Short mmCIF file of C-alpha atoms and ligand atoms in Angstrom, two decimals:
data_model
loop_
_atom_site.label_atom_id
_atom_site.label_comp_id
_atom_site.label_asym_id
_atom_site.label_seq_id
_atom_site.Cartn_x
_atom_site.Cartn_y
_atom_site.Cartn_z
CA THR A 1 57.93 119.17 58.57
CA ALA A 2 56.61 118.34 62.16
CA MET A 3 59.04 120.66 63.17
CA TYR A 4 57.71 123.65 60.98
CA GLU A 5 54.47 122.80 62.27
CA ALA A 6 54.88 122.98 66.18
CA LYS A 7 57.08 126.50 65.80
CA HIS A 8 54.02 127.64 63.99
CA GLN A 9 52.35 126.24 67.40
CA GLY A 10 54.20 127.63 69.42
CA ARG A 11 56.10 124.88 70.75
CA GLY A 12 59.27 125.01 68.18
CA ARG A 13 61.27 124.40 71.13
CA ALA A 14 60.02 122.00 73.18
CA VAL A 15 59.51 119.42 69.98
CA ALA A 16 62.72 120.73 68.12
CA PHE A 17 64.48 120.41 71.66
CA GLN A 18 63.00 116.17 72.66
CA PRO A 19 65.02 114.35 70.27
CA ALA A 20 68.95 116.08 71.26
CA MET A 21 67.55 115.64 74.91
CA HIS A 22 66.60 111.97 74.29
CA GLU A 23 69.85 111.46 72.36
CA ARG A 24 71.89 113.21 76.14
CA ILE A 25 69.89 111.19 78.46
CA ARG A 26 70.30 107.99 76.46
CA LYS A 27 74.13 108.52 76.28
CA VAL A 28 74.47 109.31 80.41
CA VAL A 29 72.24 106.38 81.04
CA ASP A 30 75.25 104.55 78.78
CA MET A 31 78.02 105.94 79.81
CA GLU A 32 76.82 105.01 83.57
CA ALA A 33 76.28 101.22 82.75
CA ASP A 34 79.65 101.38 80.74
CA LEU A 35 81.35 103.18 83.92
CA ARG A 36 80.03 100.38 86.02
CA ARG A 37 81.60 97.65 83.60
CA ALA A 38 84.49 100.39 83.81
CA LEU A 39 85.26 99.60 87.44
CA ARG A 40 84.96 95.92 87.53
CA ASP A 41 87.05 94.99 84.09
CA ASP A 42 89.88 97.22 85.21
CA ASP A 43 89.47 99.73 82.44
CA LEU A 44 89.84 103.15 84.31
CA PHE A 45 93.79 103.97 85.08
CA VAL A 46 96.31 106.52 86.64
CA VAL A 47 98.38 108.95 84.79
CA TYR A 48 100.49 111.32 86.77
CA GLN A 49 101.83 114.73 86.20
CA PRO A 50 105.13 115.74 87.75
CA ILE A 51 105.21 118.70 90.26
CA VAL A 52 108.33 120.74 90.00
CA ASP A 53 110.32 123.30 91.69
CA LEU A 54 110.89 126.13 89.15
CA ALA A 55 114.09 127.10 90.53
CA SER A 56 116.20 123.86 90.83
CA GLY A 57 114.00 122.10 88.59
CA HIS A 58 113.88 119.17 91.51
CA VAL A 59 110.72 117.13 91.33
CA LYS A 60 108.66 117.77 94.30
CA GLY A 61 105.57 115.86 93.84
CA VAL A 62 103.08 114.10 91.17
CA GLU A 63 99.24 114.60 91.43
CA ALA A 64 97.46 111.46 90.05
CA LEU A 65 94.93 112.00 86.95
CA ALA A 66 92.04 109.81 86.19
CA ARG A 67 91.70 108.28 82.61
CA TRP A 68 89.29 105.95 81.33
CA GLN A 69 89.72 103.75 78.07
CA HIS A 70 86.51 102.94 76.89
CA PRO A 71 86.37 100.13 74.43
CA GLN A 72 84.19 102.33 71.41
CA ARG A 73 84.65 105.47 72.66
CA GLY A 74 88.61 105.44 73.86
CA LEU A 75 90.29 107.63 75.71
CA VAL A 76 87.32 109.13 78.10
CA PRO A 77 88.41 112.29 80.23
CA PRO A 78 87.66 113.02 83.47
CA VAL A 79 85.83 116.47 82.98
CA GLU A 80 83.55 113.86 81.27
CA PHE A 81 83.30 111.03 83.20
CA ILE A 82 83.08 112.04 86.88
CA PRO A 83 80.00 114.89 86.69
CA VAL A 84 78.50 110.41 85.69
CA ALA A 85 80.43 108.87 88.13
CA GLU A 86 78.52 111.63 91.27
CA GLU A 87 75.61 111.30 89.62
CA ALA A 88 75.18 107.40 89.19
CA GLY A 89 76.46 107.44 92.72
CA LEU A 90 80.22 105.98 91.43
CA ILE A 91 82.32 108.49 92.83
CA GLU A 92 83.57 106.89 95.90
CA ALA A 93 84.32 103.36 93.87
CA VAL A 94 86.03 106.02 91.11
CA GLY A 95 87.97 107.89 93.89
CA GLU A 96 88.73 104.95 96.38
CA PHE A 97 90.25 103.34 92.73
CA VAL A 98 92.55 106.31 91.96
CA LEU A 99 93.52 106.53 95.69
CA ARG A 100 94.52 102.89 95.83
CA ARG A 101 96.40 103.06 92.82
CA ALA A 102 98.28 106.49 93.94
CA CYS A 103 99.27 105.33 97.13
CA ARG A 104 100.06 101.67 95.78
CA ASP A 105 102.69 103.46 93.10
CA LEU A 106 104.15 105.90 95.63
CA ALA A 107 104.96 103.14 97.43
CA ARG A 108 106.60 100.96 94.81
CA TRP A 109 108.55 104.35 93.47
CA GLN A 110 110.05 104.94 97.09
CA ARG A 111 110.87 101.20 97.18
CA ASP A 112 112.24 101.17 93.49
CA LEU A 113 113.41 104.70 92.61
CA GLY A 114 115.72 105.87 95.67
CA PRO A 115 116.47 109.48 95.69
CA HIS A 116 114.14 109.59 92.36
CA ALA A 117 110.86 108.83 93.86
CA PRO A 118 108.72 111.57 94.52
CA ALA A 119 108.19 112.51 97.88
CA SER A 120 104.10 112.56 97.83
CA VAL A 121 101.31 112.42 95.65
CA SER A 122 98.39 114.07 95.15
CA VAL A 123 95.02 112.95 94.67
CA ASN A 124 91.53 114.86 93.73
CA LEU A 125 88.50 114.50 95.60
CA SER A 126 85.55 115.11 93.80
CA ARG A 127 83.20 117.54 95.56
CA ALA A 128 80.74 114.51 95.91
CA GLN A 129 83.10 112.78 97.99
CA LEU A 130 82.91 115.25 100.77
CA HIS A 131 79.60 114.58 101.97
CA ASN A 132 80.48 110.81 103.08
CA GLN A 133 82.52 110.54 106.59
CA ALA A 134 83.56 107.31 105.63
CA LEU A 135 86.41 109.07 103.66
CA VAL A 136 88.41 109.48 106.45
CA GLU A 137 88.82 105.69 107.48
CA VAL A 138 89.12 104.89 103.36
CA VAL A 139 91.84 107.25 103.37
CA ARG A 140 93.24 105.89 106.64
CA GLN A 141 93.19 102.52 106.01
CA THR A 142 94.62 103.15 102.48
CA LEU A 143 97.79 104.74 103.78
CA ALA A 144 98.20 101.99 106.23
CA ASP A 145 97.81 98.95 104.29
CA HIS A 146 101.06 100.65 101.49
CA HIS A 147 102.61 101.60 104.59
CA LEU A 148 102.94 104.74 103.99
CA PRO A 149 102.85 108.22 106.09
CA PRO A 150 100.03 110.54 105.77
CA SER A 151 102.47 113.01 104.68
CA ALA A 152 103.11 111.63 101.41
CA LEU A 153 99.63 112.05 100.39
CA ARG A 154 97.92 115.13 99.30
CA LEU A 155 94.08 115.81 98.63
CA GLU A 156 92.69 118.55 96.33
CA VAL A 157 89.28 119.83 96.64
CA THR A 158 87.72 122.76 95.04
CA GLU A 159 86.37 125.23 96.75
CA SER A 160 82.51 125.47 96.70
CA LEU A 161 80.25 127.36 99.18
CA ALA A 162 79.42 124.39 100.82
CA MET A 163 83.06 123.60 102.32
CA GLN A 164 82.31 126.03 104.70
CA THR A 165 79.71 124.10 106.43
CA ASP A 166 80.19 122.78 109.52
CA ALA A 167 80.14 119.39 108.27
CA MET A 168 82.49 119.94 105.74
CA LEU A 169 85.13 121.68 107.50
CA GLY A 170 84.70 118.65 110.30
CA LEU A 171 85.48 115.90 107.21
CA LEU A 172 88.40 118.16 105.92
CA GLN A 173 90.15 118.75 109.75
CA GLN A 174 89.54 115.14 109.97
CA LEU A 175 91.63 114.38 107.01
CA ARG A 176 93.97 116.99 108.00
CA ASP A 177 93.98 115.75 111.71
CA LEU A 178 95.13 112.17 109.89
CA GLY A 179 98.46 113.96 109.25
CA VAL A 180 97.48 114.08 104.80
CA SER A 181 97.81 117.35 103.86
CA LEU A 182 95.30 118.99 101.36
CA SER A 183 95.63 121.58 98.74
CA LEU A 184 92.96 123.85 97.45
CA ASP A 185 92.44 123.05 93.88
CA ASP A 186 91.72 125.68 90.88
CA PHE A 187 92.56 128.59 92.91
CA GLY A 188 91.03 131.89 90.96
CA THR A 189 87.91 130.25 89.47
CA GLY A 190 84.47 130.06 91.02
CA TYR A 191 83.89 131.32 94.21
CA SER A 192 87.67 131.20 95.46
CA SER A 193 88.52 134.24 97.75
CA LEU A 194 91.73 135.19 99.69
CA ALA A 195 89.70 134.64 102.54
CA SER A 196 88.92 130.98 102.38
CA LEU A 197 92.69 130.41 102.28
CA ASP A 198 92.49 131.24 106.08
CA LEU A 199 88.97 130.31 106.85
CA LEU A 200 89.70 126.42 105.25
CA PRO A 201 92.27 123.93 106.75
CA VAL A 202 94.67 123.76 103.92
CA ASN A 203 98.22 123.26 103.37
CA ALA A 204 98.52 124.33 99.65
CA VAL A 205 96.58 126.26 97.05
CA LYS A 206 96.83 125.61 93.56
CA ILE A 207 96.60 128.38 90.89
CA ASP A 208 94.11 127.97 87.71
CA ARG A 209 95.79 127.87 84.72
CA SER A 210 93.86 130.46 83.63
CA PHE A 211 95.45 132.97 85.67
CA VAL A 212 98.80 131.53 84.36
CA ILE A 213 97.94 132.42 80.93
CA LYS A 214 96.12 136.00 81.55
CA MET A 215 99.35 137.12 84.36
CA VAL A 216 102.18 137.17 81.16
CA ASP A 217 100.64 140.15 79.53
CA ASN A 218 98.65 141.55 82.04
CA ARG A 219 100.12 143.62 85.13
CA TYR A 220 96.73 143.59 87.14
CA GLN A 221 96.88 140.08 87.01
CA ALA A 222 100.41 139.33 87.37
CA ALA A 223 99.39 141.46 90.51
CA LEU A 224 96.62 138.81 91.96
CA VAL A 225 98.97 136.11 91.69
CA ARG A 226 101.71 138.06 93.78
CA SER A 227 98.94 139.02 96.58
CA THR A 228 97.97 135.31 96.65
CA VAL A 229 101.53 134.29 96.45
CA GLN A 230 102.10 136.72 99.95
CA VAL A 231 98.75 135.73 101.78
CA ALA A 232 99.45 132.28 101.02
CA GLU A 233 103.23 132.65 102.48
CA ALA A 234 102.01 134.97 105.57
CA LEU A 235 99.70 131.52 106.11
CA GLN A 236 102.81 129.46 105.94
CA LEU A 237 100.60 127.87 102.76
CA GLN A 238 102.60 126.19 99.75
CA VAL A 239 101.45 127.91 96.31
CA ILE A 240 101.32 125.57 93.40
CA ALA A 241 100.96 126.59 89.53
CA GLU A 242 98.92 124.99 86.98
CA GLY A 243 98.93 123.99 83.95
CA VAL A 244 102.63 126.06 82.78
CA GLU A 245 103.53 125.51 79.14
CA THR A 246 105.78 128.08 78.33
CA PRO A 247 109.14 129.68 79.72
CA ALA A 248 107.57 133.17 79.87
CA GLN A 249 104.79 131.94 82.26
CA ALA A 250 107.69 130.35 84.18
CA ASP A 251 109.35 133.36 84.74
CA ALA A 252 106.45 135.52 85.47
CA LEU A 253 105.51 132.67 88.25
CA LEU A 254 108.54 133.13 89.79
CA ALA A 255 108.86 137.07 89.65
CA ALA A 256 105.25 136.69 91.43
CA GLY A 257 107.06 134.57 94.03
CA CYS A 258 105.47 131.38 93.02
CA THR A 259 107.95 128.28 93.19
CA LEU A 260 106.36 125.37 92.52
CA ALA A 261 104.76 124.27 89.40
CA GLN A 262 103.14 121.93 86.94
CA GLY A 263 102.60 121.50 83.09
CA TYR A 264 103.32 120.59 80.24
CA LEU A 265 105.93 122.62 79.81
CA PHE A 266 107.68 120.44 82.50
CA SER A 267 105.87 117.20 81.69
CA ARG A 268 102.45 116.01 80.67
CA PRO A 269 100.52 113.81 82.41
CA LEU A 270 102.25 110.06 82.20
CA PRO A 271 101.41 106.20 82.55
CA GLU A 272 102.86 104.99 85.40
CA ALA A 273 105.62 103.24 83.40
CA ALA A 274 106.57 106.57 81.52
CA LEU A 275 106.69 108.37 84.26
CA VAL A 276 109.35 106.18 86.13
CA ASP A 277 111.51 106.48 82.81
CA TRP A 278 111.21 110.34 83.19
CA LEU A 279 111.77 110.26 86.68
CA LEU A 280 114.58 108.60 86.39
CA ASN A 281 116.06 111.08 83.91
CA GLN A 282 116.28 113.84 86.63
CA PRO A 283 118.33 115.62 88.52
CA THR A 284 117.92 114.39 92.20
CA ASP A 285 118.49 116.71 94.95
CA LEU A 286 121.61 115.36 95.88
CA PHE A 287 122.49 117.96 98.17
CA ALA A 288 119.63 117.49 100.59
CA ALA A 289 120.47 113.86 100.37
CA THR A 290 124.17 114.15 100.64
CA GLY A 291 125.03 117.49 102.04
CA GLN A 292 127.28 117.29 98.95
CA VAL A 293 127.67 120.19 96.35
CA MET A 294 125.08 119.47 93.75
CA PRO A 295 126.39 118.41 89.97
CA VAL A 296 126.35 120.51 87.03
CA ARG A 297 124.09 118.55 84.43
P1 C2E B 301 92.91 119.35 88.35
O1 C2E B 301 92.76 119.18 88.92
O2 C2E B 301 92.68 120.90 88.06
O3 C2E B 301 94.19 118.94 87.38
C1 C2E B 301 95.02 119.54 86.34
C2 C2E B 301 94.62 119.38 84.43
O4 C2E B 301 95.34 119.82 83.93
C3 C2E B 301 94.47 118.29 84.32
O5 C2E B 301 93.51 117.53 83.46
C4 C2E B 301 95.70 117.91 83.51
O6 C2E B 301 95.78 117.18 82.53
C5 C2E B 301 95.65 119.83 82.98
N1 C2E B 301 96.87 119.89 82.11
C6 C2E B 301 98.42 120.22 83.45
N2 C2E B 301 99.33 120.76 83.06
C7 C2E B 301 98.49 121.68 81.30
C8 C2E B 301 99.13 122.38 80.44
O7 C2E B 301 100.21 122.54 81.14
N3 C2E B 301 98.30 122.71 79.74
C9 C2E B 301 96.93 122.54 80.01
N4 C2E B 301 95.90 122.91 78.91
N5 C2E B 301 96.49 121.38 80.55
C10 C2E B 301 97.14 120.64 81.53
P2 C2E B 301 92.83 116.37 83.55
O8 C2E B 301 93.58 115.15 83.67
O9 C2E B 301 92.04 116.47 81.77
O10 C2E B 301 91.71 116.72 84.73
C11 C2E B 301 90.57 117.55 84.66
C12 C2E B 301 89.65 117.44 85.66
O11 C2E B 301 89.33 116.69 86.17
C13 C2E B 301 91.06 117.80 87.11
O12 C2E B 301 91.50 119.00 87.00
C14 C2E B 301 90.15 117.32 88.28
O13 C2E B 301 89.25 118.40 88.75
C15 C2E B 301 89.64 116.24 87.36
N6 C2E B 301 90.02 114.73 87.99
C16 C2E B 301 91.15 114.49 87.67
N7 C2E B 301 91.27 113.01 88.12
C17 C2E B 301 90.31 113.27 88.91
C18 C2E B 301 90.18 112.02 90.08
O14 C2E B 301 90.53 110.99 90.28
N8 C2E B 301 88.68 112.31 90.38
C19 C2E B 301 88.31 113.47 90.66
N9 C2E B 301 87.43 113.58 91.86
N10 C2E B 301 88.72 114.50 89.74
C20 C2E B 301 89.73 114.42 89.06
MG1 MG B 302 93.85 118.69 90.82
MG1 MG B 303 93.62 122.16 89.16
MG1 MG B 304 92.13 122.85 86.74
#
């Protein structure tokens, strides 16, 4: 075969890899064209995952997560299409779509759901979005369009060394100056370090799911989470745990001092209508709302 011969010419790798690479490039090019179409045809949508107070069970907010219903491939997860959007120069369009949708939905919940409405919505920002100063104006305008106070929006960013450049720190600070909150996402992976909690103008830190998994039967990992909580508290940052799936994980987090969490244990990310049903079935913080003792459910 051609491959066999190529190997014996010492070029086996190049020849053998070529068709696979072609296939990969073709897939990305296809996906790019499809993504442009999806943005035009409204095939993107947003699901929401509740963020709850571990001790009381009260909903403190929701995180918006992008989804793509591809006409042939079915549901494409964001880890697949966000990188394509970044490479194709479509990330601003995708990001603005999610931001607008999230703000529109939050404004509606706050109008219609009374005490069942979440106080805030969290929107993920891609690293590429932090390279464009225009983001600040887009955020300001979107909040204004939906008559939302800036405090209703939390933007999630993952850490990278690039975030420590003057340009990016400046942009993050401008977002903070608008009054929106910033969360450091996926803490415990990549470049994350406790020092960055002080360096970056963030209001909250999200403990990555990998940490949450390991801390249950590993005292060292549990101690790391406890230290993170302590440093965060000293810096007046909130701590939110991600990907909580079991009661044992929730207990370990509470023991480590972490009071806010999201994960399948509470709810999977839900389409808008299903989230509304879920919210309406949750106990509300009546004590805060009315000053009366909370009824036991
Ligand atoms: P993330 O921001 O860290 O979001 C949390 C991810 O964990 C979500 O995956 C969520 O569905 C998943 N998750 C939540 N609870 C559990 C759990 O209990 N168990 C497990 N196994 N997973 C859980 P998803 O929706 O696939 O998103 C993956 C990543 O894609 C996000 O991670 C975020 O970095 C990115 N992403 C999602 N939506 C957007 C978006 O609109 N814009 C940008 N730039 N990135 C987005
Ligand atoms: Mg996130
Ligand atoms: Mg995360
Ligand atoms: Mg994550």
